[in-house]
Amino acid sequence: DAGVTQSPTHLIKTRGQHVTLRCSPISGHKSVSWYQQVLGQGPQFIFQYYEKEERGRGNFPDRFSARQFPNYSSELNVNALLLGDSALYLCASSSRWDSSYEQYFGPGTRLTVT
Amino acid sequence: QKEVEQNSGPLSVPEGAIASLNCTYSDRGSQSFFWYRQYSGKSPELIMFIYSNGDKEDGRFTAQLNKASQYVSLLIRDSQPSDSATYLCAFPPRGGTSYGKLTFGQGTILTVHP
C-alpha cells in the first residue's frame, strides 16, 4: 500500500510569489494535517482537515490556507512568500480526526524562498 | 515558557551505550506523549507512545513518563550507529480540540559512533 505522498519534492520560489503544495493521504484516511519544519526545529502545526472541513489551525498568518478535496487529498497554499517560509512542509494523514498516534507523515516538500 | 523543551544536543554516545533523551512539558493536563525519530532529510516516524506514568518498553527502547515532574524520556539501550537521528518528543492537545495537532519539541540530535 502506498504511504502518504507529497508533491513536489523540492521547490524554489522568489519572495512575493505564491506556492501550492499537494498531499495525498494513505488510502482510507480522511484526516490530513500540515506542518512546517524549519531547519533545526521540530515541526509546527499549520492545519488539520477532516472530511473536507477545517478541524484545527495553528498560529500562522492568513497567507497560509488549505483545503481538502472529495478524494481527501489536500493542498496547502502560501501567498506572498517570505524568506522565512523556507522550510520542509510535512503532510500527515490519519484515519480518524481524534487520534494523534495514528498520524503517518509523508516525505515532505522542501521549499526554498530566495 | 515553552510548551515542550528537549535536552540540548547534540548528544554523542559510543556504540553499545545507553542514550538518554529527555523532554519537559508545561501543560500539567497533557495525557499522552510520543517519540518520533527523524533521519536527516526524511520525515518523522513514530517509535514510541506512552500515556501512563512509569516505563514502557519496546525492544531496545524504553519510554518513561513522570507526570508529577512533567517530564518524559526515551532510553535507547545498546545504541547502534543506525540510531543516529534527530529524536522529537510530541504531545497532542487535550480533548475537544484538533487531535491532528501535535506539539513538537525542537528535537535532539543523537550520534552513535562506532
mmCIF file of C-alpha atoms in Angstrom:
data_model
loop_
_atom_site.group_PDB
_atom_site.id
_atom_site.type_symbol
_atom_site.label_atom_id
_atom_site.label_comp_id
_atom_site.label_asym_id
_atom_site.label_seq_id
_atom_site.Cartn_x
_atom_site.Cartn_y
_atom_site.Cartn_z
ATOM 1 C CA ASP A 1 0.000 0.000 0.000
ATOM 2 C CA ALA A 2 1.227 3.457 -0.840
ATOM 3 C CA GLY A 3 2.026 5.748 2.028
ATOM 4 C CA VAL A 4 1.403 9.459 2.190
ATOM 5 C CA THR A 5 2.646 11.151 -0.952
ATOM 6 C CA GLN A 6 3.565 14.778 -1.409
ATOM 7 C CA SER A 7 4.444 16.853 -4.434
ATOM 8 C CA PRO A 8 6.619 18.444 -5.467
ATOM 9 C CA THR A 9 9.665 17.116 -3.621
ATOM 10 C CA HIS A 10 11.598 20.339 -3.892
ATOM 11 C CA LEU A 11 10.583 23.817 -4.893
ATOM 12 C CA ILE A 12 12.396 27.123 -5.296
ATOM 13 C CA LYS A 13 10.391 30.328 -5.296
ATOM 14 C CA THR A 14 11.168 34.031 -5.012
ATOM 15 C CA ARG A 15 9.816 36.416 -2.433
ATOM 16 C CA GLY A 16 6.295 37.599 -3.103
ATOM 17 C CA GLN A 17 5.323 34.577 -5.165
ATOM 18 C CA HIS A 18 2.624 32.077 -4.408
ATOM 19 C CA VAL A 19 3.075 28.327 -3.911
ATOM 20 C CA THR A 20 0.776 25.312 -3.830
ATOM 21 C CA LEU A 21 1.836 22.087 -2.161
ATOM 22 C CA ARG A 22 -0.067 18.849 -2.559
ATOM 23 C CA CYS A 23 -0.663 15.829 -0.383
ATOM 24 C CA SER A 24 -2.366 12.500 -0.964
ATOM 25 C CA PRO A 25 -3.190 10.594 2.224
ATOM 26 C CA ILE A 26 -2.998 6.879 2.745
ATOM 27 C CA SER A 27 -5.955 5.137 1.119
ATOM 28 C CA GLY A 28 -8.876 5.192 3.541
ATOM 29 C CA HIS A 29 -7.510 8.053 5.625
ATOM 30 C CA LYS A 30 -9.795 11.057 5.837
ATOM 31 C CA SER A 31 -7.717 13.356 8.016
ATOM 32 C CA VAL A 32 -4.818 15.424 6.725
ATOM 33 C CA SER A 33 -2.617 17.684 8.819
ATOM 34 C CA TRP A 34 0.034 20.100 7.604
ATOM 35 C CA TYR A 35 3.225 21.015 9.439
ATOM 36 C CA GLN A 36 6.085 23.400 8.778
ATOM 37 C CA GLN A 37 9.556 22.342 9.875
ATOM 38 C CA VAL A 38 12.245 24.991 9.800
ATOM 39 C CA LEU A 39 15.796 23.682 9.805
ATOM 40 C CA GLY A 40 16.903 22.733 13.294
ATOM 41 C CA GLN A 41 13.403 22.897 14.782
ATOM 42 C CA GLY A 42 10.562 20.484 15.371
ATOM 43 C CA PRO A 43 7.518 20.520 13.091
ATOM 44 C CA GLN A 44 4.931 23.219 13.749
ATOM 45 C CA PHE A 45 1.256 22.540 13.184
ATOM 46 C CA ILE A 46 -0.421 24.593 10.457
ATOM 47 C CA PHE A 47 -3.805 22.992 9.677
ATOM 48 C CA GLN A 48 -5.876 19.865 10.097
ATOM 49 C CA TYR A 49 -8.661 18.896 7.706
ATOM 50 C CA TYR A 50 -11.103 16.064 8.148
ATOM 51 C CA GLU A 51 -13.908 15.241 5.758
ATOM 52 C CA LYS A 52 -13.155 18.473 3.902
ATOM 53 C CA GLU A 53 -13.692 20.617 6.979
ATOM 54 C CA GLU A 54 -11.022 22.540 8.836
ATOM 55 C CA ARG A 55 -10.593 20.973 12.275
ATOM 56 C CA GLY A 56 -7.691 22.980 13.548
ATOM 57 C CA ARG A 57 -5.446 25.886 12.714
ATOM 58 C CA GLY A 58 -2.056 26.735 14.117
ATOM 59 C CA ASN A 59 -0.524 30.136 14.721
ATOM 60 C CA PHE A 60 0.235 31.047 11.120
ATOM 61 C CA PRO A 61 -0.688 34.199 9.195
ATOM 62 C CA ASP A 62 -3.595 34.363 6.768
ATOM 63 C CA ARG A 63 -1.138 33.993 3.895
ATOM 64 C CA PHE A 64 -1.391 30.280 4.643
ATOM 65 C CA SER A 65 -4.521 28.489 3.538
ATOM 66 C CA ALA A 66 -5.507 24.927 2.760
ATOM 67 C CA ARG A 67 -8.325 22.838 1.503
ATOM 68 C CA GLN A 68 -9.277 19.186 1.224
ATOM 69 C CA PHE A 69 -10.899 17.604 -1.794
ATOM 70 C CA PRO A 70 -13.619 14.927 -2.023
ATOM 71 C CA ASN A 71 -10.934 12.261 -2.502
ATOM 72 C CA TYR A 72 -9.313 13.500 0.776
ATOM 73 C CA SER A 73 -6.204 14.829 -0.923
ATOM 74 C CA SER A 74 -5.203 18.276 0.232
ATOM 75 C CA GLU A 75 -3.484 21.441 -0.910
ATOM 76 C CA LEU A 76 -1.561 23.945 1.146
ATOM 77 C CA ASN A 77 -1.310 27.413 -0.355
ATOM 78 C CA VAL A 78 1.063 30.120 0.728
ATOM 79 C CA ASN A 79 0.761 33.635 -0.690
ATOM 80 C CA ALA A 80 3.256 36.489 -0.711
ATOM 81 C CA LEU A 81 6.185 34.241 0.164
ATOM 82 C CA LEU A 82 8.767 35.478 2.639
ATOM 83 C CA LEU A 83 12.312 34.249 3.134
ATOM 84 C CA GLY A 84 11.170 32.840 6.479
ATOM 85 C CA ASP A 85 8.755 30.492 4.729
ATOM 86 C CA SER A 86 11.711 28.389 3.607
ATOM 87 C CA ALA A 87 11.164 25.061 5.329
ATOM 88 C CA LEU A 88 10.207 21.430 4.959
ATOM 89 C CA TYR A 89 6.430 21.162 4.692
ATOM 90 C CA LEU A 90 5.080 17.904 6.006
ATOM 91 C CA CYS A 91 1.713 16.346 5.490
ATOM 92 C CA ALA A 92 0.399 13.682 7.864
ATOM 93 C CA SER A 93 -2.668 11.517 7.380
ATOM 94 C CA SER A 94 -4.833 9.645 9.810
ATOM 95 C CA SER A 95 -7.941 7.531 9.581
ATOM 96 C CA ARG A 96 -9.541 9.418 12.450
ATOM 97 C CA TRP A 97 -9.683 13.080 13.332
ATOM 98 C CA ASP A 98 -9.442 12.285 17.034
ATOM 99 C CA SER A 99 -6.395 10.031 17.064
ATOM 100 C CA SER A 100 -2.992 11.616 17.192
ATOM 101 C CA TYR A 101 -0.876 8.497 17.379
ATOM 102 C CA GLU A 102 -2.103 7.162 14.081
ATOM 103 C CA GLN A 103 -0.596 10.013 12.103
ATOM 104 C CA TYR A 104 1.681 8.972 9.273
ATOM 105 C CA PHE A 105 3.952 11.546 7.737
ATOM 106 C CA GLY A 106 4.729 11.978 4.079
ATOM 107 C CA PRO A 107 8.248 12.623 2.770
ATOM 108 C CA GLY A 108 7.711 16.378 2.744
ATOM 109 C CA THR A 109 8.198 19.213 0.281
ATOM 110 C CA ARG A 110 11.361 21.259 0.670
ATOM 111 C CA LEU A 111 10.523 24.881 -0.120
ATOM 112 C CA THR A 112 13.295 27.408 -0.634
ATOM 113 C CA VAL A 113 12.385 31.068 -0.942
ATOM 114 C CA THR A 114 15.074 33.336 -2.419
ATOM 115 C CA GLN B 1 7.677 29.225 28.982
ATOM 116 C CA LYS B 2 7.853 26.889 26.021
ATOM 117 C CA GLU B 3 5.210 24.166 25.846
ATOM 118 C CA VAL B 4 7.833 21.479 25.416
ATOM 119 C CA GLU B 5 11.600 21.520 25.678
ATOM 120 C CA GLN B 6 14.112 18.833 24.906
ATOM 121 C CA ASN B 7 17.586 18.405 26.312
ATOM 122 C CA SER B 8 20.045 20.338 24.287
ATOM 123 C CA GLY B 9 22.193 18.414 21.915
ATOM 124 C CA PRO B 10 23.793 17.166 20.018
ATOM 125 C CA LEU B 11 24.239 14.001 22.017
ATOM 126 C CA SER B 12 27.065 11.661 21.140
ATOM 127 C CA VAL B 13 27.364 8.152 22.570
ATOM 128 C CA PRO B 14 29.581 5.183 21.719
ATOM 129 C CA GLU B 15 28.097 2.119 20.101
ATOM 130 C CA GLY B 16 26.605 -0.211 22.701
ATOM 131 C CA ALA B 17 25.980 2.526 25.266
ATOM 132 C CA ILE B 18 22.664 3.788 26.598
ATOM 133 C CA ALA B 19 21.399 7.015 25.048
ATOM 134 C CA SER B 20 19.116 9.113 27.239
ATOM 135 C CA LEU B 21 16.848 11.721 25.693
ATOM 136 C CA ASN B 22 14.698 13.981 27.838
ATOM 137 C CA CYS B 23 11.720 16.212 27.327
ATOM 138 C CA THR B 24 9.889 18.512 29.742
ATOM 139 C CA TYR B 25 6.445 19.967 29.177
ATOM 140 C CA SER B 26 4.484 22.804 30.722
ATOM 141 C CA ASP B 27 0.844 21.628 30.493
ATOM 142 C CA ARG B 28 0.045 19.515 33.544
ATOM 143 C CA GLY B 29 -3.073 18.238 31.812
ATOM 144 C CA SER B 30 -1.181 16.564 28.976
ATOM 145 C CA GLN B 31 -2.097 12.905 28.898
ATOM 146 C CA SER B 32 -0.037 11.171 26.261
ATOM 147 C CA PHE B 33 3.317 11.598 24.630
ATOM 148 C CA PHE B 34 5.047 10.462 21.511
ATOM 149 C CA TRP B 35 8.619 9.940 20.484
ATOM 150 C CA TYR B 36 9.437 10.351 16.808
ATOM 151 C CA ARG B 37 12.692 9.570 15.054
ATOM 152 C CA GLN B 38 13.712 11.646 12.064
ATOM 153 C CA TYR B 39 16.655 10.709 9.892
ATOM 154 C CA SER B 40 18.383 13.524 8.088
ATOM 155 C CA GLY B 41 16.326 14.649 5.110
ATOM 156 C CA LYS B 42 13.454 12.311 5.965
ATOM 157 C CA SER B 43 10.082 12.686 7.632
ATOM 158 C CA PRO B 44 9.394 11.829 11.286
ATOM 159 C CA GLU B 45 8.358 8.278 12.145
ATOM 160 C CA LEU B 46 6.636 7.265 15.351
ATOM 161 C CA ILE B 47 8.702 4.934 17.521
ATOM 162 C CA MET B 48 7.001 5.072 20.925
ATOM 163 C CA PHE B 49 3.968 6.486 22.643
ATOM 164 C CA ILE B 50 3.187 6.490 26.351
ATOM 165 C CA TYR B 51 0.221 7.675 28.355
ATOM 166 C CA SER B 52 0.684 6.124 31.795
ATOM 167 C CA ASN B 53 3.165 7.041 34.495
ATOM 168 C CA GLY B 54 6.093 4.689 34.581
ATOM 169 C CA ASP B 55 8.021 2.835 31.945
ATOM 170 C CA LYS B 56 7.050 1.366 28.622
ATOM 171 C CA GLU B 57 9.473 -0.911 26.862
ATOM 172 C CA ASP B 58 9.657 -1.880 23.202
ATOM 173 C CA GLY B 59 12.765 -3.750 22.194
ATOM 174 C CA ARG B 60 15.788 -1.553 22.834
ATOM 175 C CA PHE B 61 13.599 1.486 23.507
ATOM 176 C CA THR B 62 12.124 2.473 26.873
ATOM 177 C CA ALA B 63 9.885 5.484 27.324
ATOM 178 C CA GLN B 64 9.479 6.888 30.815
ATOM 179 C CA LEU B 65 6.749 9.271 31.897
ATOM 180 C CA ASN B 66 6.600 11.218 35.143
ATOM 181 C CA LYS B 67 3.505 13.406 35.167
ATOM 182 C CA ALA B 68 4.212 14.885 38.598
ATOM 183 C CA SER B 69 7.575 16.192 37.420
ATOM 184 C CA GLN B 70 6.291 16.845 33.897
ATOM 185 C CA TYR B 71 8.976 15.043 32.009
ATOM 186 C CA VAL B 72 9.144 12.221 29.556
ATOM 187 C CA SER B 73 12.301 10.449 28.499
ATOM 188 C CA LEU B 74 13.463 7.934 25.951
ATOM 189 C CA LEU B 75 16.233 5.460 26.660
ATOM 190 C CA ILE B 76 17.919 3.592 23.846
ATOM 191 C CA ARG B 77 19.875 0.582 25.038
ATOM 192 C CA ASP B 78 22.730 -0.974 23.092
ATOM 193 C CA SER B 79 22.847 2.056 20.809
ATOM 194 C CA GLN B 80 23.712 1.378 17.183
ATOM 195 C CA PRO B 81 25.072 3.724 14.508
ATOM 196 C CA SER B 82 21.715 3.280 12.757
ATOM 197 C CA ASP B 83 20.086 5.031 15.734
ATOM 198 C CA SER B 84 21.838 8.247 14.728
ATOM 199 C CA ALA B 85 18.985 10.644 14.015
ATOM 200 C CA THR B 86 17.015 13.524 15.480
ATOM 201 C CA TYR B 87 14.576 12.477 18.191
ATOM 202 C CA LEU B 88 11.453 14.540 18.673
ATOM 203 C CA CYS B 89 9.038 14.383 21.560
ATOM 204 C CA ALA B 90 5.467 15.464 20.904
ATOM 205 C CA PHE B 91 2.077 15.559 22.548
ATOM 206 C CA PRO B 92 -1.480 16.067 21.335
ATOM 207 C CA PRO B 93 -3.904 18.693 22.614
ATOM 208 C CA ARG B 94 -6.310 17.836 25.360
ATOM 209 C CA GLY B 95 -9.795 16.683 24.438
ATOM 210 C CA GLY B 96 -12.196 18.831 22.441
ATOM 211 C CA THR B 97 -9.673 20.299 20.048
ATOM 212 C CA SER B 98 -7.841 19.198 16.976
ATOM 213 C CA TYR B 99 -6.218 15.857 17.625
ATOM 214 C CA GLY B 100 -4.345 16.272 14.391
ATOM 215 C CA LYS B 101 -2.290 18.939 16.093
ATOM 216 C CA LEU B 102 0.860 17.607 17.647
ATOM 217 C CA THR B 103 3.114 19.963 19.566
ATOM 218 C CA PHE B 104 6.736 19.016 18.978
ATOM 219 C CA GLY B 105 9.900 19.791 20.850
ATOM 220 C CA GLN B 106 12.861 21.176 18.973
ATOM 221 C CA GLY B 107 14.480 17.762 18.734
ATOM 222 C CA THR B 108 17.733 16.298 19.993
ATOM 223 C CA ILE B 109 20.348 15.133 17.518
ATOM 224 C CA LEU B 110 21.813 11.788 18.523
ATOM 225 C CA THR B 111 25.050 10.467 17.053
ATOM 226 C CA VAL B 112 26.179 6.931 17.842
ATOM 227 C CA HIS B 113 29.823 6.457 16.926
ATOM 228 C CA PRO B 114 31.433 3.066 16.333
#
